[in-house]
Amino acid sequence: MSDEDYDVIIIGTGAGGGTLARHLAPSGRRILLLERGDWLPREPQNWSAQDVFVDSRYISPDTWYDAKGKTFQPQVHYFVGGATKLYGAALYRLRREDFGELHHHDGLSPAWPISYDEMEPYYTLAEQLYAVHGARGEDPTEPSSSAPYPHPALSHEPRIQQLSDDLAAAGYHPFHAPCGVMLDESNVPYSTCVRCGFCDGFPCPLHAKSDAEVHGVRPALTHPNVTLLTNATVVRLDTNPAGTAVTDVVVDLEDERVTFTADVVVMSCGAANTAKLLLASANDRHPNGLANGSDQVGRNYMFHNSQAVLALSHEPNPTVFQKTLGINDFYFGTEDFEYPMGNIQMVGKSTEEMYRGEKPIETKLAPTRVLSDIASHAVDFWLSTEDLPRPDNRVTLEADGNVKLSYQTGNKAASDRLYHQLKSMLGHLGLHPDHLIPRHAYLKSAIPVAGVAHQAGTCRFGTDPAASVLDTDCRTHEVDNLYAVDTSFFPSIGAVNPALTAMANALRVGDHLLDRLGTA
Ligand SMILES: Cc1cc2nc3c(=O)[nH]c(=O)nc-3n(C[C@H](O)[C@H](O)[C@H](O)COP(=O)(O)OP(=O)(O)OC[C@H]3O[C@@H](n4cnc5c(N)ncnc54)[C@H](O)[C@@H]3O)c2cc1C
Ligand code: SF4
């Protein structure tokens, strides 16, 4: 295969790369998408809890090392659409305050170099492109918005409506969670989404989930100027002799090593793999890794301090699609805990099959209750606490070139507090007050460091080239034609799910690139 030249090369097709591709496609510029994975197969196993949760069918093979040099299998999904193929499609905006400096129990969450108001129009556009359902005005922490949600909130099923009513009666502010599924409850026979119980953590064979394949890559590919190569792993970026511009994008394509060139190169490999690519591209001008004069590449890795927990309802919980409710009353703290605690939301309804091998459930509940009984009464929550950026929580490369992820959990006091806050409320919510059991299935692994679903940081953006990797346009400070639009740019992660922010930012950077290419 001969070398080929493009206007823009985008590496990775997930939330950042897929969204950017769609935004740039109408420009007519020659765009090449390089994706290391393949199309995720549409097959019966997509909706099998055994295949997805127990046998990890869609976790892509990769080997990373922890701080002690022990190998582990990270929870990564190398497919067209990236991690969004499996995501829960909870599409939250960061809070306005998350863009400023916030004092946490364990330290400072730094300010972003841009304000919420600069991001707001792109959040609105991202919500439209990804067909988000929601209701404004219910969540007191919600930032201002220039448009309503494009689709009405998903209705709660009866047990979740009851939970919402009980929360409201206890003085809290439950809200309809923002959700990207193409469900039309006003016209069910014509709805693309069928509101099944296999959404959060599963792929959708109906293409009814608002993922980056469906709303990013596929619309982009309707333009003849956009090309996608799958099974194309970018292994290195080479620069001109001065080290100021990427000249060659070196790719393992099936069994061949090939090179592509472009005026602009955009990395969107996911936070860890974008850092890996930069570190693997060290050269004479960039001896510590490409664009790494600041020694910031790979540092400040964050992934939320998350807990998946199961409570037991006194009444059965026959809910099918459970992820319709959120609570942010503790996001910024409470009177007796002045620091931010985070967000509580529902996760997909657990089933008996998912519990197999989950020791906490087997030891704490199974001796007295059968698993099917636990499943029929389970109410499943997801608790997210902000994980603060720490320079030593970082991606480096092992001698074999694989990712080494050194990570120590932080902000634990806030995360424990959030857990106990929820536990203290159970008795008022028709839930058994003694049980709030940790779940590992949603984290896909009992090894915390492997749960990389919400990975971010590693190439934070900022105005100071000594303290950041990217400038405010997400261009590397040191290499003029090199950008990143995945979650690696996050200087802090907030406590809500990250994907909508990656999508919105990709649109923001996309506008900058359209200007740069003279096609705005
Ligand atoms: C089970 C699960 C549930 C989640 N639920 C939610 C949710 O409800 N809400 C939410 O906001 N977020 C959720 N997330 C997180 C969300 O999916 C991610 O934050 C988001 O996808 C990150 O986007 P990204 O562009 O940074 O990376 P990704 O979407 O991971 O995309 C990276 C892409 O780059 C490709 N790639 C990597 N290296 C290379 C290379 N060298 N060459 C070529 N291609 C490469 C990968 O194959 C992948 O396609 C969830 C994630 C998981 C796994
Ligand atoms: S709930 Fe809807 S979007 Fe989710 S997997 Fe089922 S059909 Fe697909």
Short mmCIF file of N, CA, C and O and ligand atoms in Angstrom, two decimals, residues 10-18 34-38 53 60 75-92 200-202 212 232-236 251 268-271 273-274 276-277 323 345 382 442 444 452-455 485-488 490 496-503, ligand 1:
data_model
loop_
_atom_site.label_atom_id
_atom_site.label_comp_id
_atom_site.label_asym_id
_atom_site.label_seq_id
_atom_site.Cartn_x
_atom_site.Cartn_y
_atom_site.Cartn_z
N ILE A 10 -7.75 11.49 12.06
CA ILE A 10 -8.28 11.36 13.42
C ILE A 10 -7.97 9.94 13.88
O ILE A 10 -8.34 8.96 13.21
N ILE A 11 -7.30 9.84 15.02
CA ILE A 11 -6.89 8.52 15.53
C ILE A 11 -7.81 8.13 16.67
O ILE A 11 -7.78 8.73 17.74
N GLY A 12 -8.67 7.13 16.44
CA GLY A 12 -9.64 6.70 17.45
C GLY A 12 -11.01 7.27 17.13
O GLY A 12 -11.15 8.44 16.74
N THR A 13 -12.04 6.42 17.27
CA THR A 13 -13.38 6.82 16.81
C THR A 13 -14.42 6.82 17.93
O THR A 13 -15.59 6.58 17.69
N GLY A 14 -13.98 7.05 19.19
CA GLY A 14 -14.92 7.06 20.30
C GLY A 14 -15.61 8.40 20.47
O GLY A 14 -15.83 9.13 19.49
N ALA A 15 -15.94 8.72 21.73
CA ALA A 15 -16.72 9.93 22.01
C ALA A 15 -16.07 11.17 21.39
O ALA A 15 -16.74 12.00 20.76
N GLY A 16 -14.75 11.30 21.54
CA GLY A 16 -14.08 12.48 20.98
C GLY A 16 -13.90 12.37 19.48
O GLY A 16 -14.39 13.22 18.72
N GLY A 17 -13.23 11.33 19.01
CA GLY A 17 -12.88 11.20 17.60
C GLY A 17 -14.10 11.04 16.70
O GLY A 17 -14.17 11.65 15.62
N GLY A 18 -15.06 10.23 17.12
CA GLY A 18 -16.27 10.01 16.30
C GLY A 18 -17.06 11.29 16.13
O GLY A 18 -17.55 11.60 15.04
N LEU A 34 -8.60 6.51 11.71
CA LEU A 34 -7.82 5.29 11.97
C LEU A 34 -8.30 4.69 13.29
O LEU A 34 -8.21 5.35 14.34
N GLU A 35 -8.81 3.49 13.26
CA GLU A 35 -9.38 2.85 14.44
C GLU A 35 -8.73 1.48 14.64
O GLU A 35 -8.75 0.65 13.74
N ARG A 36 -8.18 1.27 15.82
CA ARG A 36 -7.47 0.01 16.05
C ARG A 36 -8.42 -1.19 16.13
O ARG A 36 -8.02 -2.32 15.88
N GLY A 37 -9.69 -0.93 16.51
CA GLY A 37 -10.65 -2.02 16.61
C GLY A 37 -11.41 -2.23 15.31
O GLY A 37 -11.12 -1.62 14.29
N ASP A 38 -12.40 -3.12 15.40
CA ASP A 38 -13.25 -3.41 14.24
C ASP A 38 -14.66 -2.91 14.56
O ASP A 38 -14.91 -2.38 15.63
N PHE A 53 -21.21 -9.75 30.84
CA PHE A 53 -20.72 -9.44 32.20
C PHE A 53 -19.86 -10.54 32.79
O PHE A 53 -18.94 -10.25 33.54
N SER A 60 -11.66 -5.76 25.10
CA SER A 60 -10.65 -6.05 24.08
C SER A 60 -9.35 -6.53 24.74
O SER A 60 -8.99 -6.03 25.81
N GLN A 75 -10.27 -2.66 31.42
CA GLN A 75 -11.62 -2.70 30.85
C GLN A 75 -11.70 -1.73 29.66
O GLN A 75 -12.19 -0.62 29.78
N VAL A 76 -11.15 -2.18 28.53
CA VAL A 76 -11.11 -1.32 27.35
C VAL A 76 -11.96 -1.93 26.23
O VAL A 76 -12.14 -3.14 26.19
N HIS A 77 -12.45 -1.07 25.36
CA HIS A 77 -13.32 -1.53 24.28
C HIS A 77 -12.83 -0.92 22.98
O HIS A 77 -13.11 0.24 22.68
N TYR A 78 -12.04 -1.69 22.24
CA TYR A 78 -11.46 -1.20 21.01
C TYR A 78 -12.38 -1.57 19.84
O TYR A 78 -12.27 -2.65 19.26
N PHE A 79 -13.31 -0.67 19.56
CA PHE A 79 -14.28 -0.87 18.48
C PHE A 79 -14.53 0.47 17.80
O PHE A 79 -14.23 1.52 18.38
N VAL A 80 -15.12 0.43 16.61
CA VAL A 80 -15.61 1.67 16.02
C VAL A 80 -16.67 2.22 16.99
O VAL A 80 -17.63 1.51 17.31
N GLY A 81 -16.45 3.43 17.48
CA GLY A 81 -17.33 4.00 18.52
C GLY A 81 -16.68 3.95 19.90
O GLY A 81 -17.19 4.55 20.84
N GLY A 82 -15.60 3.22 20.03
CA GLY A 82 -14.84 3.18 21.28
C GLY A 82 -15.69 2.72 22.46
O GLY A 82 -16.59 1.88 22.31
N ALA A 83 -15.40 3.27 23.63
CA ALA A 83 -16.07 2.83 24.86
C ALA A 83 -17.57 3.14 24.82
O ALA A 83 -18.35 2.52 25.54
N THR A 84 -17.98 4.07 23.95
CA THR A 84 -19.41 4.41 23.93
C THR A 84 -20.26 3.24 23.42
O THR A 84 -21.46 3.23 23.62
N LYS A 85 -19.65 2.25 22.76
CA LYS A 85 -20.43 1.10 22.31
C LYS A 85 -21.02 0.36 23.51
O LYS A 85 -22.04 -0.30 23.40
N LEU A 86 -20.34 0.45 24.65
CA LEU A 86 -20.78 -0.30 25.83
C LEU A 86 -21.33 0.63 26.91
O LEU A 86 -21.78 0.18 27.96
N TYR A 87 -21.29 1.93 26.67
CA TYR A 87 -21.55 2.84 27.79
C TYR A 87 -23.03 2.88 28.16
O TYR A 87 -23.88 2.32 27.48
N GLY A 88 -23.28 3.54 29.32
CA GLY A 88 -24.65 3.62 29.82
C GLY A 88 -25.41 4.80 29.24
O GLY A 88 -26.59 4.99 29.55
N ALA A 89 -24.76 5.62 28.41
CA ALA A 89 -25.39 6.75 27.73
C ALA A 89 -26.03 7.74 28.69
O ALA A 89 -27.00 8.40 28.35
N ALA A 90 -25.50 7.83 29.91
CA ALA A 90 -25.91 8.90 30.83
C ALA A 90 -25.11 10.13 30.40
O ALA A 90 -23.90 10.17 30.59
N LEU A 91 -25.78 11.09 29.79
CA LEU A 91 -25.05 12.18 29.13
C LEU A 91 -25.23 13.48 29.90
O LEU A 91 -26.10 14.30 29.60
N TYR A 92 -24.38 13.65 30.89
CA TYR A 92 -24.42 14.79 31.81
C TYR A 92 -23.49 15.90 31.36
O TYR A 92 -22.40 15.64 30.85
N ASP A 200 -27.08 -0.62 29.84
CA ASP A 200 -25.90 -0.10 30.53
C ASP A 200 -24.83 -1.19 30.62
O ASP A 200 -25.01 -2.19 31.31
N GLY A 201 -23.76 -1.01 29.87
CA GLY A 201 -22.69 -2.01 29.88
C GLY A 201 -22.79 -3.02 28.75
O GLY A 201 -21.90 -3.84 28.57
N PHE A 202 -23.91 -2.96 27.99
CA PHE A 202 -24.11 -3.87 26.85
C PHE A 202 -24.03 -3.06 25.55
O PHE A 202 -24.38 -1.88 25.53
N ALA A 212 -21.03 6.68 19.68
CA ALA A 212 -20.23 7.45 18.71
C ALA A 212 -20.13 6.75 17.35
O ALA A 212 -19.78 7.40 16.36
N ALA A 232 -6.62 -0.71 12.45
CA ALA A 232 -5.50 0.17 12.10
C ALA A 232 -4.98 0.82 13.39
O ALA A 232 -5.57 1.78 13.88
N THR A 233 -3.92 0.26 13.94
CA THR A 233 -3.37 0.77 15.21
C THR A 233 -2.23 1.73 14.93
O THR A 233 -1.23 1.34 14.30
N VAL A 234 -2.38 2.96 15.38
CA VAL A 234 -1.29 3.93 15.22
C VAL A 234 -0.23 3.61 16.27
O VAL A 234 -0.53 3.53 17.47
N VAL A 235 0.99 3.40 15.82
CA VAL A 235 2.04 3.00 16.75
C VAL A 235 3.03 4.14 17.04
O VAL A 235 3.72 4.11 18.05
N ARG A 236 3.08 5.13 16.15
CA ARG A 236 4.08 6.20 16.35
C ARG A 236 3.72 7.40 15.50
O ARG A 236 3.14 7.26 14.42
N VAL A 251 1.32 3.30 11.13
CA VAL A 251 0.15 2.49 11.47
C VAL A 251 0.42 1.01 11.21
O VAL A 251 0.96 0.65 10.17
N SER A 268 -7.32 10.71 19.52
CA SER A 268 -8.51 10.48 20.35
C SER A 268 -8.56 9.00 20.70
O SER A 268 -9.56 8.32 20.45
N CYS A 269 -7.47 8.53 21.27
CA CYS A 269 -7.31 7.10 21.56
C CYS A 269 -7.83 6.71 22.92
O CYS A 269 -7.68 5.56 23.34
N GLY A 270 -8.43 7.65 23.68
CA GLY A 270 -8.71 7.42 25.09
C GLY A 270 -7.52 7.93 25.88
O GLY A 270 -6.39 7.96 25.38
N ALA A 271 -7.78 8.36 27.13
CA ALA A 271 -6.75 9.09 27.88
C ALA A 271 -5.46 8.29 28.01
O ALA A 271 -4.37 8.83 27.81
N ASN A 273 -4.32 5.66 26.19
CA ASN A 273 -3.65 5.32 24.92
C ASN A 273 -3.14 6.54 24.16
O ASN A 273 -2.19 6.43 23.39
N THR A 274 -3.74 7.70 24.38
CA THR A 274 -3.18 8.92 23.78
C THR A 274 -1.84 9.24 24.45
O THR A 274 -0.85 9.57 23.76
N LYS A 276 0.07 7.05 25.81
CA LYS A 276 0.98 5.99 25.32
C LYS A 276 1.57 6.38 23.96
O LYS A 276 2.78 6.25 23.73
N LEU A 277 0.70 6.86 23.08
CA LEU A 277 1.16 7.20 21.72
C LEU A 277 2.21 8.31 21.77
O LEU A 277 3.23 8.25 21.07
N LYS A 323 -32.06 3.13 34.55
CA LYS A 323 -31.12 4.27 34.63
C LYS A 323 -31.82 5.60 34.35
O LYS A 323 -31.34 6.41 33.55
N GLN A 345 -26.55 7.97 40.90
CA GLN A 345 -27.48 7.66 39.81
C GLN A 345 -27.77 6.17 39.82
O GLN A 345 -27.12 5.40 40.55
N TRP A 382 -25.23 3.79 41.36
CA TRP A 382 -23.85 4.09 40.97
C TRP A 382 -23.48 5.39 41.67
O TRP A 382 -24.16 6.41 41.50
N TYR A 442 -20.24 -4.25 37.47
CA TYR A 442 -20.26 -3.05 36.65
C TYR A 442 -18.88 -2.45 36.46
O TYR A 442 -18.62 -1.73 35.52
N LYS A 444 -16.51 -4.43 36.11
CA LYS A 444 -15.99 -5.50 35.26
C LYS A 444 -14.76 -6.18 35.87
O LYS A 444 -14.16 -7.02 35.27
N VAL A 452 -11.21 1.14 33.97
CA VAL A 452 -10.76 2.38 33.32
C VAL A 452 -11.86 3.06 32.50
O VAL A 452 -11.58 3.93 31.69
N ALA A 453 -13.12 2.67 32.74
CA ALA A 453 -14.21 3.20 31.91
C ALA A 453 -14.22 4.73 31.85
O ALA A 453 -14.43 5.31 30.81
N HIS A 454 -13.99 5.37 33.01
CA HIS A 454 -14.09 6.83 33.05
C HIS A 454 -12.70 7.50 33.03
O HIS A 454 -12.52 8.59 33.55
N GLN A 455 -11.74 6.86 32.40
CA GLN A 455 -10.38 7.40 32.38
C GLN A 455 -10.32 8.81 31.78
O GLN A 455 -11.02 9.10 30.80
N VAL A 485 -8.56 15.17 21.33
CA VAL A 485 -9.97 15.48 21.67
C VAL A 485 -10.65 14.38 22.48
O VAL A 485 -11.86 14.38 22.61
N ASP A 486 -9.90 13.43 23.01
CA ASP A 486 -10.53 12.47 23.91
C ASP A 486 -10.53 13.06 25.32
O ASP A 486 -10.22 14.23 25.51
N THR A 487 -10.81 12.23 26.31
CA THR A 487 -10.90 12.75 27.68
C THR A 487 -9.53 13.05 28.28
O THR A 487 -9.45 13.47 29.43
N SER A 488 -8.46 12.88 27.51
CA SER A 488 -7.13 13.19 28.06
C SER A 488 -6.99 14.67 28.38
O SER A 488 -6.16 15.04 29.20
N PHE A 490 -8.94 16.66 30.02
CA PHE A 490 -9.59 17.10 31.27
C PHE A 490 -8.55 17.51 32.33
O PHE A 490 -7.75 16.68 32.75
N VAL A 496 -19.64 13.85 37.48
CA VAL A 496 -20.65 13.27 36.58
C VAL A 496 -19.93 12.59 35.42
O VAL A 496 -18.75 12.85 35.16
N ASN A 497 -20.66 11.76 34.70
CA ASN A 497 -20.07 10.94 33.63
C ASN A 497 -19.43 11.83 32.56
O ASN A 497 -19.95 12.89 32.23
N PRO A 498 -18.32 11.38 31.99
CA PRO A 498 -17.49 12.29 31.18
C PRO A 498 -17.84 12.42 29.69
O PRO A 498 -17.35 13.32 29.02
N ALA A 499 -18.64 11.50 29.13
CA ALA A 499 -18.70 11.41 27.66
C ALA A 499 -19.25 12.68 27.00
O ALA A 499 -18.72 13.13 25.98
N LEU A 500 -20.32 13.27 27.56
CA LEU A 500 -20.90 14.44 26.89
C LEU A 500 -19.88 15.58 26.84
O LEU A 500 -19.83 16.34 25.87
N THR A 501 -19.04 15.68 27.87
CA THR A 501 -18.02 16.74 27.87
C THR A 501 -16.99 16.48 26.78
O THR A 501 -16.54 17.41 26.10
N ALA A 502 -16.62 15.20 26.58
CA ALA A 502 -15.69 14.88 25.48
C ALA A 502 -16.33 15.21 24.13
O ALA A 502 -15.67 15.76 23.23
N MET A 503 -17.60 14.89 23.98
CA MET A 503 -18.30 15.17 22.72
C MET A 503 -18.39 16.69 22.47
O MET A 503 -18.09 17.18 21.37
C1 LIG B 1 -19.22 0.11 30.51
C2 LIG B 1 -19.06 1.60 30.37
C3 LIG B 1 -20.11 2.43 30.75
C4 LIG B 1 -19.96 3.81 30.61
N1 LIG B 1 -21.05 4.60 30.88
C5 LIG B 1 -20.96 5.93 30.65
C6 LIG B 1 -22.10 6.75 30.78
O1 LIG B 1 -23.21 6.29 31.08
N2 LIG B 1 -21.95 8.07 30.55
C7 LIG B 1 -20.74 8.63 30.21
O2 LIG B 1 -20.67 9.85 30.03
N3 LIG B 1 -19.66 7.87 30.05
C8 LIG B 1 -19.74 6.53 30.24
N4 LIG B 1 -18.65 5.75 30.04
C9 LIG B 1 -17.38 6.41 29.67
C10 LIG B 1 -17.37 6.85 28.22
O3 LIG B 1 -17.66 5.78 27.38
C11 LIG B 1 -15.98 7.44 27.93
O4 LIG B 1 -15.76 8.53 28.80
C12 LIG B 1 -15.83 7.94 26.50
O5 LIG B 1 -16.13 6.94 25.56
C13 LIG B 1 -14.39 8.42 26.32
O6 LIG B 1 -14.24 8.89 25.00
P1 LIG B 1 -12.80 8.96 24.34
O7 LIG B 1 -12.98 9.56 23.00
O8 LIG B 1 -11.87 9.57 25.30
O9 LIG B 1 -12.31 7.43 24.24
P2 LIG B 1 -13.00 6.14 23.63
O10 LIG B 1 -14.46 6.34 23.47
O11 LIG B 1 -12.58 4.98 24.45
O12 LIG B 1 -12.35 6.01 22.18
C14 LIG B 1 -10.99 5.71 22.00
C15 LIG B 1 -10.86 5.00 20.66
O13 LIG B 1 -9.51 5.00 20.26
C16 LIG B 1 -9.17 3.74 19.71
N5 LIG B 1 -7.72 3.61 19.83
C17 LIG B 1 -6.98 3.50 20.95
N6 LIG B 1 -5.67 3.48 20.67
C18 LIG B 1 -5.56 3.56 19.32
C19 LIG B 1 -4.46 3.57 18.42
N7 LIG B 1 -3.19 3.52 18.87
N8 LIG B 1 -4.71 3.63 17.08
C20 LIG B 1 -5.98 3.69 16.62
N9 LIG B 1 -7.07 3.69 17.44
C21 LIG B 1 -6.86 3.64 18.77
C22 LIG B 1 -9.96 2.77 20.56
O14 LIG B 1 -10.14 1.53 19.93
C23 LIG B 1 -11.28 3.54 20.72
O15 LIG B 1 -12.17 3.28 19.67
C24 LIG B 1 -18.75 4.37 30.14
C25 LIG B 1 -17.71 3.53 29.75
C26 LIG B 1 -17.86 2.16 29.86
C27 LIG B 1 -16.73 1.29 29.43
#
